[in-house]
Coordinates of C-alpha atoms in Angstrom, one line a residue:
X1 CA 23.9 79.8 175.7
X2 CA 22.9 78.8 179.5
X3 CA 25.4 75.9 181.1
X4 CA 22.6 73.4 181.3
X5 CA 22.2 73.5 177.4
X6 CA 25.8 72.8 177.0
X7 CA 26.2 70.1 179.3
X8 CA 23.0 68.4 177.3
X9 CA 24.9 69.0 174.2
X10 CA 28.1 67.6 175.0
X11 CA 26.3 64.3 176.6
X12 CA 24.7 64.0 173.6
X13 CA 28.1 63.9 171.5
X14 CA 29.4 61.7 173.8
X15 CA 26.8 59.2 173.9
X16 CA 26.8 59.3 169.8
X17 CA 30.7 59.3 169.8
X18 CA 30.1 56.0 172.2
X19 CA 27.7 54.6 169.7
X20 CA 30.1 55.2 166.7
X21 CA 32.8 53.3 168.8
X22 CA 30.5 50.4 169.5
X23 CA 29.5 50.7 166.0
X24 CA 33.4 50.0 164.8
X25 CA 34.8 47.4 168.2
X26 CA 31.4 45.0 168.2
X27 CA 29.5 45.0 164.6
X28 CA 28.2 41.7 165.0
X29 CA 26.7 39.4 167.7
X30 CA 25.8 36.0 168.5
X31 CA 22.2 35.1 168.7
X32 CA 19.8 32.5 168.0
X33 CA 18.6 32.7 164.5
X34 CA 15.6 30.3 162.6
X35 CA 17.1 29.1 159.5
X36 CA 15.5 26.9 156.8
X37 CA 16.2 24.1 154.6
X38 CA 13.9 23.7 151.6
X39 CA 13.8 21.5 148.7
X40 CA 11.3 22.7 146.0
X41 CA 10.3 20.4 143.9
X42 CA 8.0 22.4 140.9
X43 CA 5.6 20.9 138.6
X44 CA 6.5 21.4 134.9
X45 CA 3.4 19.8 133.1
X46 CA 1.3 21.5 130.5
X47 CA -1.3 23.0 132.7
X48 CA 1.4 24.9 135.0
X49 CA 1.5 27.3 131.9
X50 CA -2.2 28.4 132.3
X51 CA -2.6 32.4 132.1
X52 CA -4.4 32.9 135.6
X53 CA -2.1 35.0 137.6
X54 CA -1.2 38.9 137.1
X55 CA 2.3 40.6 137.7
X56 CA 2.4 44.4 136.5
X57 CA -1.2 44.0 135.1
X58 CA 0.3 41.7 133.1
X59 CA -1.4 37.9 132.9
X60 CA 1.2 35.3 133.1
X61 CA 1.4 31.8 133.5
X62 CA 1.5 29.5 136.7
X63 CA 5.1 28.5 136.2
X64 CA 6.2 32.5 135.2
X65 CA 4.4 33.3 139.1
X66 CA 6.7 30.4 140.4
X67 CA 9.4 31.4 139.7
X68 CA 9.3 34.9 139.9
X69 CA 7.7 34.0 143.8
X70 CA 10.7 31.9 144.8
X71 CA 13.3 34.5 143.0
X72 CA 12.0 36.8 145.8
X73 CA 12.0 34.8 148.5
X74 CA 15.5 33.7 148.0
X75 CA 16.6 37.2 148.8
X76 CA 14.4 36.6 152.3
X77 CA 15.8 33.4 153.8
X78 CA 18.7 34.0 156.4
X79 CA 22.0 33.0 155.5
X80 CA 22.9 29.7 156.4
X81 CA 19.5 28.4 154.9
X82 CA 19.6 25.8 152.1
X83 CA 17.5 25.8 149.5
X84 CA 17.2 22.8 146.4
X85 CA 15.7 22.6 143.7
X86 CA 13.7 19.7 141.3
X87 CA 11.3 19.3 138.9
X88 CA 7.8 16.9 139.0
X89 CA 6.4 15.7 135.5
X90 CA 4.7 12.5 134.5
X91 CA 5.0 10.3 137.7
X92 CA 8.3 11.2 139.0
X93 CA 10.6 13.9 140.4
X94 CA 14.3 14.4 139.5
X95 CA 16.3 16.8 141.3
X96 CA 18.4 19.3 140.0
X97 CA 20.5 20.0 142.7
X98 CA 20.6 19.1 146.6
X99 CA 20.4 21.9 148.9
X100 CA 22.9 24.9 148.9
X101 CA 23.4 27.4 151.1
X102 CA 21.5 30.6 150.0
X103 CA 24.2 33.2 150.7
X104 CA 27.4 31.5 149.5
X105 CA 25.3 30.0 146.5
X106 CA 23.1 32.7 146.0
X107 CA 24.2 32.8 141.8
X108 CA 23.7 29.8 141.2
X109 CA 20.7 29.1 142.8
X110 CA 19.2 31.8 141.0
X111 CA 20.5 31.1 137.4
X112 CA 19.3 27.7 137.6
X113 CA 15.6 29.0 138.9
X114 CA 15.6 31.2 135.8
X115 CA 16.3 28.3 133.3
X116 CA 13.3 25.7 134.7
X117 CA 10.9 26.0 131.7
X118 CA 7.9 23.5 131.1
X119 CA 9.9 21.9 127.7
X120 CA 12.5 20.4 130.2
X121 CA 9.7 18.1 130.9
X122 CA 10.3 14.4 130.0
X123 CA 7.1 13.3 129.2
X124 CA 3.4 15.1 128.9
X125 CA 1.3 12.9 131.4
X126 CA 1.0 13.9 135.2
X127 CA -0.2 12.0 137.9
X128 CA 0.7 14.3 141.0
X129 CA -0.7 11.9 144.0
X130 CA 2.6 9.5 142.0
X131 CA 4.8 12.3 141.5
X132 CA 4.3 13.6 145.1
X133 CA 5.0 9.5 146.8
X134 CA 8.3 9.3 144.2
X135 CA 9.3 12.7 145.8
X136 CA 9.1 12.3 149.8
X137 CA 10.9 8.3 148.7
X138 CA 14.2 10.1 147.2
X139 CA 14.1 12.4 150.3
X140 CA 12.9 10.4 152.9
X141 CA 16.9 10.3 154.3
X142 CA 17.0 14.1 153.8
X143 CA 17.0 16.5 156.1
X144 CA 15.2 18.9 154.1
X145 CA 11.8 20.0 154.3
X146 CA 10.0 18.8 151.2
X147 CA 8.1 22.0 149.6
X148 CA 5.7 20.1 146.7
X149 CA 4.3 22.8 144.1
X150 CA 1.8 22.1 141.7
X151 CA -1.8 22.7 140.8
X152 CA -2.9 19.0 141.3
X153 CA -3.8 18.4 137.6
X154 CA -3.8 15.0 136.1
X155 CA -3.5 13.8 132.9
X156 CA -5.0 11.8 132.2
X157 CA -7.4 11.8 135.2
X158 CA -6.1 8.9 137.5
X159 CA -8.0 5.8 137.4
X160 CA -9.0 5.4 141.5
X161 CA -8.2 1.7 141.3
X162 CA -4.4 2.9 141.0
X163 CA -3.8 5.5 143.4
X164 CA -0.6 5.4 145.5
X165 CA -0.6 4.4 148.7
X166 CA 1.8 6.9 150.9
X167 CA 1.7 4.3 153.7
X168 CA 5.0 2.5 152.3
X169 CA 7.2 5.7 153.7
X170 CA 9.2 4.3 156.5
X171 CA 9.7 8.3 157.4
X172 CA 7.1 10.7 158.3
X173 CA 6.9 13.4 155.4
X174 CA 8.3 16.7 156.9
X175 CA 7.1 20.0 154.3
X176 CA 4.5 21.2 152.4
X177 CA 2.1 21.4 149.2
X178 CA 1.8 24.6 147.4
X179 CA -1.2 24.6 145.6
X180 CA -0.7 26.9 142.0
X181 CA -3.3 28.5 140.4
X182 CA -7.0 29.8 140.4
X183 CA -9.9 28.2 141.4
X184 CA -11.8 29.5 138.2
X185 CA -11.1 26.6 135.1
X186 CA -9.2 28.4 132.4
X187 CA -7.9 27.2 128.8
X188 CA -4.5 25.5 128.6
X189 CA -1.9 26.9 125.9
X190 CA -0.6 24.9 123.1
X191 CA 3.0 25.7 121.9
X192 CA 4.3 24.7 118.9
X193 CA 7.9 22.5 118.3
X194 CA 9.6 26.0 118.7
X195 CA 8.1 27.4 121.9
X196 CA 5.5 29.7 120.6
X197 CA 2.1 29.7 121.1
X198 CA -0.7 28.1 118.5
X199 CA -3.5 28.2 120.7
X200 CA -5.5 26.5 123.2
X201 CA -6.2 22.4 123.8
X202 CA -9.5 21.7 122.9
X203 CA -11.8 18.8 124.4
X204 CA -11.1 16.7 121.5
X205 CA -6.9 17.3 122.5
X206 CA -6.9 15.6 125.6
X207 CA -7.8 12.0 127.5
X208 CA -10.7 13.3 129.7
X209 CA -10.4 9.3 131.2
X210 CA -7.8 6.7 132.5
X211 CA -8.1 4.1 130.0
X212 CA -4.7 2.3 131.9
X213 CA -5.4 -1.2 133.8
X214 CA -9.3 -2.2 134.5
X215 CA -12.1 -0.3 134.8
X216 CA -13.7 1.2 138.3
X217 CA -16.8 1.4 136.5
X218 CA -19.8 -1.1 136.8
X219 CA -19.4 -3.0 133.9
X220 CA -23.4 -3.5 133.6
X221 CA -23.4 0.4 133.0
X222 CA -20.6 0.6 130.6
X223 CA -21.8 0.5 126.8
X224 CA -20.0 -1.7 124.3
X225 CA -18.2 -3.6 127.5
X226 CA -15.9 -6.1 126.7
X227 CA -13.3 -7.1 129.9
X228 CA -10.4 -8.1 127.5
X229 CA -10.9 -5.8 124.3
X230 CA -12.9 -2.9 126.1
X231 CA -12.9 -2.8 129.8
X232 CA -14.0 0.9 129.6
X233 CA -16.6 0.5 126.8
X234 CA -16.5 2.0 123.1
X235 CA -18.0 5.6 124.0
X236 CA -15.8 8.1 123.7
X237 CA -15.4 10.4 127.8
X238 CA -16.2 13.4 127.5
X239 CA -15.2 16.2 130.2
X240 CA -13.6 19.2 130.7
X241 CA -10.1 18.2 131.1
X242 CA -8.7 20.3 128.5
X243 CA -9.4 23.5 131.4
X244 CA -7.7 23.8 133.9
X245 CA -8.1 25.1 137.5
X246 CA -6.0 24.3 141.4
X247 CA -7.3 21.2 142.4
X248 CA -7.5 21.9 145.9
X249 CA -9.4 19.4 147.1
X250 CA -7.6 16.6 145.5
X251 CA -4.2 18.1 147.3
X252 CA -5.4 18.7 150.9
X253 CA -6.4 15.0 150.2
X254 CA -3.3 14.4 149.4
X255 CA -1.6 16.5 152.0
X256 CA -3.7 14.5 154.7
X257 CA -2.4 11.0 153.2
X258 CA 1.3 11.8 152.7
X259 CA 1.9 13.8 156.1
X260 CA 2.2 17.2 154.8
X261 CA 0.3 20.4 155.0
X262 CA -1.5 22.6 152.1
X263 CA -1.5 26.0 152.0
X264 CA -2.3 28.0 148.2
X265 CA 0.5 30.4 146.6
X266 CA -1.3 33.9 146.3
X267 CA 1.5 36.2 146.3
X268 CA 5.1 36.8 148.0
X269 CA 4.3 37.3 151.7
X270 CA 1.9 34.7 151.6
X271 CA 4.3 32.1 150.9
X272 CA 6.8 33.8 152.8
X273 CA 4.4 33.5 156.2
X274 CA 3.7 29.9 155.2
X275 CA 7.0 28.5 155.0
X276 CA 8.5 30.6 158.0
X277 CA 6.6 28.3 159.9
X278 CA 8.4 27.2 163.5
X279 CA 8.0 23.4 162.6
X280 CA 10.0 23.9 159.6
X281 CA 12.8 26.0 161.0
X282 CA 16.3 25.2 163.0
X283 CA 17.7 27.5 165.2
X284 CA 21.2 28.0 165.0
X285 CA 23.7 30.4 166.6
X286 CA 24.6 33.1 163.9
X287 CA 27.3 36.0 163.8
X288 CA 24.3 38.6 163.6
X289 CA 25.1 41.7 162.0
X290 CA 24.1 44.5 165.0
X291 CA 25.5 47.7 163.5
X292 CA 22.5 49.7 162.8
X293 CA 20.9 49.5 166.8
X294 CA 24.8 51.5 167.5
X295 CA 24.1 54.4 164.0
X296 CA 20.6 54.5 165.3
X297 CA 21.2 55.7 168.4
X298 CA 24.2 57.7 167.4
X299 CA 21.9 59.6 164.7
X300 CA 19.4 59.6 167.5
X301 CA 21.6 61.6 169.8
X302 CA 23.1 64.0 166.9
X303 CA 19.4 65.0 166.0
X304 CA 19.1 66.1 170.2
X305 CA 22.2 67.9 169.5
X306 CA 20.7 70.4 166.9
X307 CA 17.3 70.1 168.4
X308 CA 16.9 72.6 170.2
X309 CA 18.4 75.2 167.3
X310 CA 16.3 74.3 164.7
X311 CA 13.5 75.1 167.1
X312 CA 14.5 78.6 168.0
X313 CA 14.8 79.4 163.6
X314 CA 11.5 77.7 163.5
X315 CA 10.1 80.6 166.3
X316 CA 12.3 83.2 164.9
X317 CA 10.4 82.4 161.5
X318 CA 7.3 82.2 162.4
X319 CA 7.0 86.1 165.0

């Protein structure tokens, strides 16, 4: 073996000997990390349990993809984030929990994720553009970035004479709205007293109008008007309001009016690329675990080592 392959050798066992040291004395370093602080506030209503997403070529439901979407991207936020969690039904939100630290709380952020199911909801109506104003008021003092989910289905459809005005926040809105899921209508599921399935709503199941407060139609045009007894006639609406589809119009709208931005939940690193946005992170200075740059090299310089051996066998094999 000549002296120059030697000395190669040994320099490569002392620069991986180094590593391993650096490895062991320094494992972690200070640097300037993006960290998050979310509250997700998640629609529970009846339409969230539509069949129109797939996981394992399986079809399951809106509130199933939700769940299993945040699950995941729990296990991607850097420590130090925070993450809470409430639930939107009717008109208002409720919180479950303020924000927790991901790492430290990790278990119980998770558990609680898990149990959110649509029969926790309070009541069956949903007017999201009310649910969404009640939300940004109970965190308007919050530092936390307000992360609205929902497919912007109402129920009954919202009479435009009573829509909420977002201009009473004394705090500009700092978040998002997820939009849930697909743009193709699609039968809602009805469940019976003990969770399981019966069927589908049918058009006769559901209010396909607002019958709440007066009319926004012209009263000339409604039949069977009467402006005490029947503001909004004695026809029966018809409509399709017992499908379902995202409303996405209707929560850009919304988006534009409250301060926050829109983006549509299509799978993991979507959502993940959407809320990593800058304007929603903090930087902090973080104890940054640095150990594998030191085993990289170290394996890095062990592989040079043996090099050169495995490619004399590899000529020996193939003469």
């Amino acid at each position: 073996m000549s002296t120059t392959l030697k000395d190669y050798r040994i320099g490569c066992l002392l620069a991986a000997l180094i590593a391993m040291l650096v490895l062991f004395i320094a494992p972690n370093k200070q640097q300037k990390t993006p960290t998050y602080n979310y509250t997700f506030i998640i629609d529970i209503t009846r339409s969230m349990n539509a069949l129109d997403y797939q996981q394992d070529n399986q079809a399951i439901s809106r509130l199933q993809f939700v769940k299993h979407t945040l699950h995941e991207l729990l296990r991607d936020l850097p420590c130090q984030s925070k993450v809470g969690l409430g639930l939107f039904t009717e008109r208002r939100s409720t919180l479950l929990f303020e924000p927790l630290e991901v790492c430290s709380a990790y278990t119980e952020i998770d558990t609680t994720l898990s149990k959110i199911d649509w029969r926790m909801a309070w009541a069956a109506d949903s007017n999201i553009a009310k649910g969404l104003l009640s939300t940004l008021e109970m965190l308007q003092k919050s530092d936390s970035s307000v992360i609205f989910i929902t497919d912007g289905q109402e129920a009954p459809p919202v009479n435009p004479n009573y829509q909420a005005d977002f201009s009473a926040l004394t705090a500009p809105a700092k978040g998002m709205i997820i939009g849930v899921g697909g743009l193709q209508a699609v039968p809602i599921p009805k469940f019976d007293s003990q969770g399981q399935q019966t069927g589908f709503y049918s058009h006769d199941d559901v209010p396909h109008r607002s019958s709440f407060g007066q009319s926004n139609l012209d009263p000339a045009q409604i039949k069977g008007y009467n402006a005490r007894n029947a503001p909004f006639g004695s026809e029966a609406a018809t409509g399709n309001e017992h499908l379902t589809a995202l409303q996405e119009t209707y929560l850009e709208k919304l988006g534009a009016e409250s301060g926050l931005a829109y983006a549509r939940l299509t799978d993991l690193q979507n959502l993940s690329r959407t809320l990593k946005n800058p304007k929603l992170a903090t930087e902090k200075l973080l104890q940054t675990d640095i150990r594998w740059q030191p085993a990289l090299l170290a394996l890095l310089m062990l592989s040079l080592v043996y090099l050169p051996r495995i490619y004399k066998s590899r000529r020996f094999f193939w003469t």
